[in-house]
Tab-separated table of C-alpha atoms in Angstrom:
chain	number	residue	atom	x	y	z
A	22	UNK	CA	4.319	-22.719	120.990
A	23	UNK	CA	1.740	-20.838	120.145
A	24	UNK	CA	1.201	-19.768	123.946
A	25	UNK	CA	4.861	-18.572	124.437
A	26	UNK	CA	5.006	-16.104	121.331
A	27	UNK	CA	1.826	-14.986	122.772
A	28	UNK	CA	3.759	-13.925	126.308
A	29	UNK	CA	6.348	-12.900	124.682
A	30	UNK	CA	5.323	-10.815	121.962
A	31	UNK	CA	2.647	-7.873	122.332
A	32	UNK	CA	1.807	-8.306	118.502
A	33	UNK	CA	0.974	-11.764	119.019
A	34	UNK	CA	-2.414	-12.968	120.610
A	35	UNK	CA	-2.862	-16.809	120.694
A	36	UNK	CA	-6.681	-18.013	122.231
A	37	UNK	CA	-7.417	-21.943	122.626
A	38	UNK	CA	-10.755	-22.441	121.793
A	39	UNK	CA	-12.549	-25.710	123.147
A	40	UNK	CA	-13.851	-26.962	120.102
A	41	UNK	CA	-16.644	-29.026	121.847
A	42	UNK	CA	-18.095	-25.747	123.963
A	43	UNK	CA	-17.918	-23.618	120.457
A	44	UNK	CA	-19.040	-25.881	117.747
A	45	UNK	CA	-20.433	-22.632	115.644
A	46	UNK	CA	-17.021	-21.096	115.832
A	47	UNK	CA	-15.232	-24.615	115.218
A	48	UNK	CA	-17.606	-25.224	112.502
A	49	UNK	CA	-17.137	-21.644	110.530
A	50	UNK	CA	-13.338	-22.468	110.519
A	51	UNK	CA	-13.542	-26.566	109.379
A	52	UNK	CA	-11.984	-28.293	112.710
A	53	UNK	CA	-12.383	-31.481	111.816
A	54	UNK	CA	-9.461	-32.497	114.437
A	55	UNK	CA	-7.434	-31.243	117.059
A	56	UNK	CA	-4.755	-29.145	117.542
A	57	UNK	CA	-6.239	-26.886	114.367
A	58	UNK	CA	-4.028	-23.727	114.219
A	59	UNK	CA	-5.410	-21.224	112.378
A	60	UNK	CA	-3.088	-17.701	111.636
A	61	UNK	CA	-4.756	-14.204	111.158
A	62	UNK	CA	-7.679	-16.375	109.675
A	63	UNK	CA	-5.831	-17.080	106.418
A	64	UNK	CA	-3.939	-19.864	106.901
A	65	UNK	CA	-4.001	-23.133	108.475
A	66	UNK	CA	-2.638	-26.650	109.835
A	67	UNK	CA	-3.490	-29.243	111.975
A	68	UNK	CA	-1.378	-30.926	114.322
A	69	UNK	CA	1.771	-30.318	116.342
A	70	UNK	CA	4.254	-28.842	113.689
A	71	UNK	CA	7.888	-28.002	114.525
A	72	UNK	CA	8.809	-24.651	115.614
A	73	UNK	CA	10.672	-23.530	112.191
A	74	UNK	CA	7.571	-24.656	110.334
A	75	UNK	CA	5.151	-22.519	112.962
A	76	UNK	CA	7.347	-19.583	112.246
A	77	UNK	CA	7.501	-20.498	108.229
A	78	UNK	CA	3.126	-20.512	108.541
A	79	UNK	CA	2.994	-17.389	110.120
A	80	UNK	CA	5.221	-15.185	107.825
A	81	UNK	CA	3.488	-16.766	105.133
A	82	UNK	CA	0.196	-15.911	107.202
A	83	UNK	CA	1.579	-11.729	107.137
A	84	UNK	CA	2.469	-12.030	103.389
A	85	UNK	CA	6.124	-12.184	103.988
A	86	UNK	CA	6.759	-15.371	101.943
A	87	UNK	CA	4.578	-16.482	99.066
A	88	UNK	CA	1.701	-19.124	99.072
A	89	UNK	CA	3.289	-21.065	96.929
A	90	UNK	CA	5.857	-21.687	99.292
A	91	UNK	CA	3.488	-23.730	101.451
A	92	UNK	CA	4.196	-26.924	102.992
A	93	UNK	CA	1.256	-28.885	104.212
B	27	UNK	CA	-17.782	-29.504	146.426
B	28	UNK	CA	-13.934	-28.677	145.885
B	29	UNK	CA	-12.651	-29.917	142.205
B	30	UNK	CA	-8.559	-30.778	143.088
B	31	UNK	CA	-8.401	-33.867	145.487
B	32	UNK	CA	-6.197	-33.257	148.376
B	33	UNK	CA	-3.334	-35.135	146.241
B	34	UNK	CA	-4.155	-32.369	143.384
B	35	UNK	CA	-3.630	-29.666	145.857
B	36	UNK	CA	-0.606	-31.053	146.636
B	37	UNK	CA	1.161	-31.139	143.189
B	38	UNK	CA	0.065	-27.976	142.248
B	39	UNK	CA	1.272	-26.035	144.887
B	40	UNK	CA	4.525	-27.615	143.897
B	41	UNK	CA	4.692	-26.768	140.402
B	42	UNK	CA	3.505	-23.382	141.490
B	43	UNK	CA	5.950	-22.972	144.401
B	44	UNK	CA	8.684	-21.673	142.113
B	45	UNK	CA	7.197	-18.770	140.630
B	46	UNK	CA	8.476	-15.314	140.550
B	47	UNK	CA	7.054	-12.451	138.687
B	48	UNK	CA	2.737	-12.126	140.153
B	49	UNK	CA	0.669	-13.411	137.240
B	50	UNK	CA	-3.392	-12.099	137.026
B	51	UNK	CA	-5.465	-14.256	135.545
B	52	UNK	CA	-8.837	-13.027	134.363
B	53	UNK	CA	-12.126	-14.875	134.070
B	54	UNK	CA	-14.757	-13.525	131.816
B	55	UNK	CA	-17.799	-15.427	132.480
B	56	UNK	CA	-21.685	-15.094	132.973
B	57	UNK	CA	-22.938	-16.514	135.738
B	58	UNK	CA	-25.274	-19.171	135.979
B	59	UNK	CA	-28.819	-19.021	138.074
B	60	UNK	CA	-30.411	-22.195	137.236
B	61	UNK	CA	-32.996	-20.749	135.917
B	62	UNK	CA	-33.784	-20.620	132.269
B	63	UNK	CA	-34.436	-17.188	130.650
B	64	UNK	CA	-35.487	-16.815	127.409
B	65	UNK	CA	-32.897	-15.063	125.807
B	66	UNK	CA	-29.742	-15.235	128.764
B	67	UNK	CA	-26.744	-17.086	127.382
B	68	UNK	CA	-26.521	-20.272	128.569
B	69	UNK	CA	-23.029	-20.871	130.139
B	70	UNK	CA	-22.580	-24.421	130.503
B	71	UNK	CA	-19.567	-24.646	131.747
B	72	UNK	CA	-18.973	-20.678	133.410
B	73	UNK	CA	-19.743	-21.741	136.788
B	74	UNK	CA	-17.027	-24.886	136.813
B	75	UNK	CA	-14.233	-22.946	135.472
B	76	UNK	CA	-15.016	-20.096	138.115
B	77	UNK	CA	-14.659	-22.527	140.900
B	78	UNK	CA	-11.903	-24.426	139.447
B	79	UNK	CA	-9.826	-20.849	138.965
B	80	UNK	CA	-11.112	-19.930	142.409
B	81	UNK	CA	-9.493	-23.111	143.517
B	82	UNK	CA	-6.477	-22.637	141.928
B	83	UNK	CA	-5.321	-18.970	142.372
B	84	UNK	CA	-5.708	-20.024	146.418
B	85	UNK	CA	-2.740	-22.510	146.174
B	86	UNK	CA	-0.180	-19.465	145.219
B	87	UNK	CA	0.208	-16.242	146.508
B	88	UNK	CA	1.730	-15.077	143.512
B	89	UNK	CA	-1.825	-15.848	141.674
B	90	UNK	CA	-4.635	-13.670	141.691
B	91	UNK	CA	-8.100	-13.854	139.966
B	92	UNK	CA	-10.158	-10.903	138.537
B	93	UNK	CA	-13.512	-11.972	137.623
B	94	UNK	CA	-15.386	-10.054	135.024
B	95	UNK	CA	-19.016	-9.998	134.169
B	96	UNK	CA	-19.008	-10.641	130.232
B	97	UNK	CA	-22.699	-8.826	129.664
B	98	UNK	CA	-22.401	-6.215	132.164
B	99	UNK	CA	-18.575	-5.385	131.433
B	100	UNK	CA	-18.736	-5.146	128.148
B	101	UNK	CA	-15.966	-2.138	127.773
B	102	UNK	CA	-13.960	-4.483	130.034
B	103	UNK	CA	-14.188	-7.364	127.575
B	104	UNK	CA	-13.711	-5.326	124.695
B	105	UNK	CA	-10.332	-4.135	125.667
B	106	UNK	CA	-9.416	-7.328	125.938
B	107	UNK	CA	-10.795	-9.026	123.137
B	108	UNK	CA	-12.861	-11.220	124.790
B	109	UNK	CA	-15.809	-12.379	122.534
B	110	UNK	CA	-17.083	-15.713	124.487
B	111	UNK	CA	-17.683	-17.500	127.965
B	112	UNK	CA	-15.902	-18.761	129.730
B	113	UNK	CA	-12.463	-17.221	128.738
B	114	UNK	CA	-9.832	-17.225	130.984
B	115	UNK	CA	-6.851	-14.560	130.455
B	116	UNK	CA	-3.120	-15.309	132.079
B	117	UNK	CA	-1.699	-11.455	132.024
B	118	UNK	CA	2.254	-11.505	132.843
B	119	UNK	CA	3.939	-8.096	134.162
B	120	UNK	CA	5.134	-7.418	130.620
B	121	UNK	CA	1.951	-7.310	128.527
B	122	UNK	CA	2.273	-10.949	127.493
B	123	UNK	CA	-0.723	-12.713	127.629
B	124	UNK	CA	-2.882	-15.965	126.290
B	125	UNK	CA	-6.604	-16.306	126.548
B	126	UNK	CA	-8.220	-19.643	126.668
B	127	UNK	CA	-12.240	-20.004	125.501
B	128	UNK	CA	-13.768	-22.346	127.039
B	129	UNK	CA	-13.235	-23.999	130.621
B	130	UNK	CA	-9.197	-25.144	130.424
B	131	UNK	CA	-9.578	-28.786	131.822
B	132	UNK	CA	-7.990	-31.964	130.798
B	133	UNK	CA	-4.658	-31.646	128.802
B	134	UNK	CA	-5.783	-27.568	128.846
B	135	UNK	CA	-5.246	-27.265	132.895
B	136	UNK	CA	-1.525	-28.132	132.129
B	137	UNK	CA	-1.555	-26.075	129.342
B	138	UNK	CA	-2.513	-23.293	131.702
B	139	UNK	CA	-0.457	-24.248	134.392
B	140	UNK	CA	2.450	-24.322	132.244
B	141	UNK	CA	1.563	-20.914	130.874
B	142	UNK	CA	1.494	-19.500	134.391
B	143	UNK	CA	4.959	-20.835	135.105
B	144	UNK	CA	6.728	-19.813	131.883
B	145	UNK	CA	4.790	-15.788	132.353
B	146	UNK	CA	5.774	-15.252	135.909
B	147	UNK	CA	9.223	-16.074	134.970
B	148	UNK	CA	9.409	-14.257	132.561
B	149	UNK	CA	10.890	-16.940	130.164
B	150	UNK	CA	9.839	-18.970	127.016
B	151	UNK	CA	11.116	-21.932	125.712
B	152	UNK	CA	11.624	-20.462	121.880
B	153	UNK	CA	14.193	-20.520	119.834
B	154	UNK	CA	16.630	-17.687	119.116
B	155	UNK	CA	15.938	-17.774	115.208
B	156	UNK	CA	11.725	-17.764	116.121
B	157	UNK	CA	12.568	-14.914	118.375
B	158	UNK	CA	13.869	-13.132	115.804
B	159	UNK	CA	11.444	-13.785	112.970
B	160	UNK	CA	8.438	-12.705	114.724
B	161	UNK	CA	10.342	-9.863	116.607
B	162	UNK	CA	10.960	-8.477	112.858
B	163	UNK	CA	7.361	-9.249	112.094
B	164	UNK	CA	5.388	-5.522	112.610
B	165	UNK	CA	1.898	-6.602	111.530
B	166	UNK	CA	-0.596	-8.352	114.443
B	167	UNK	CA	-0.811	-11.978	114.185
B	168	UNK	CA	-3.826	-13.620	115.644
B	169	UNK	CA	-2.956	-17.504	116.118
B	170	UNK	CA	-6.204	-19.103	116.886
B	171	UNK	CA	-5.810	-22.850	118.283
B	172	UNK	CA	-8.743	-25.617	118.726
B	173	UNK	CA	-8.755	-28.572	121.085
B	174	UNK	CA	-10.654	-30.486	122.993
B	175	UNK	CA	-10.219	-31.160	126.732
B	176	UNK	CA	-9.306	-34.787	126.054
């Protein structure tokens, strides 16, 4: 999901990191399992998610909805 | 030694037979000399991914490959926002794009190969309602996503 907002939005960049070839960079940002999706560094979830909630993390990731709001 | 089995070569020129739009992809790597240098990046896995995107980019004439030197490019990796090796870049005619770190193998390839199919024509699978919520969003978002090859 992640990918295709990527192509399809200039304002988007999504990179996969291989968490076993960076364990520094996996290790700064807590992966303790895979997928880990992590938004403009804020905010985070693990696993596959449905689309509406991907789209609900990242306003929330931009400030457009409130913490609070958060569903984990 | 070739990485796709003749059976591997055969399936992915399939999946790739029905794309449209050319689609670059770019390697960023540093390549490997067997010997050990006190203070060269190791790339462990650089010269694997190299061959396995040299592999694949000759089963589609609508695939090409740019390799880039990550140390001696540096401008070049810059502009792209390329901070480790191996990355691998899939660049669609409209500015979309997706960068993988790390050599794309296991559940990754089809990842890739997926990504490939859905840039060079030019269509996603998302919703209308998620095209519209992060259309109206002006701000960069930067979705980072780890896995492992498994």
């Amino acid at each position: 999901m992640a990918h295709q907002m990527a192509m399809e939005f200039e304002h988007v960049h999504a990179d996969v990191i291989e968490a076993n070839e960076f364990p520094e960079m996996a290790g700064y940002f807590g992966v303790d399992g895979v997928p880990k999706v992590i938004i403009n560094d804020r905010l985070e979830f693990s696993g596959a998610i449905p689309e509406e909630s991907f789209v609900e993390a990242i306003r929330q990731a931009v400030g457009l909805i409130g913490e609070t709001e958060q569903t984990e | 030694m070739a990485i796709f089995s003749p059976q591997d070569r055969e399936e992915i020129s399939k999946l790739l037979a029905g794309l449209i739009e050319p689609v670059r992809l770019l390697l960023f790597t540093i390549p490997q000399s067997g010997l050990i240098v006190p203070g060269r990046t190791v790339c462990e896995t650089c010269d694997d991914t190299q061959n396995l995107m040299q592999e694949l980019v000759e089963l589609s004439d609508k695939l090409s490959l740019e390799i880039h030197h990550f140390e001696r490019e540096p401008e070049v990796a810059q502009r792209y926002g390329v901070e480790r090796v191996p990355s691998v870049l899939v660049l669609g005619p409209e500015g979309g794009r997706v960068r993988f770190s790390g050599a794309p193998v296991g559940r990754e390839f089809g990842s890739l190969l997926q990504d490939i199919q859905l840039i060079s024509r030019g269509e996603t699978l998302l919703e209308p309602a998620t095209r519209e919520a992060i259309g109206a969003i002006t701000t960069p978002i930067n979705i980072r996503v780890f896995v492992t090859p498994t």
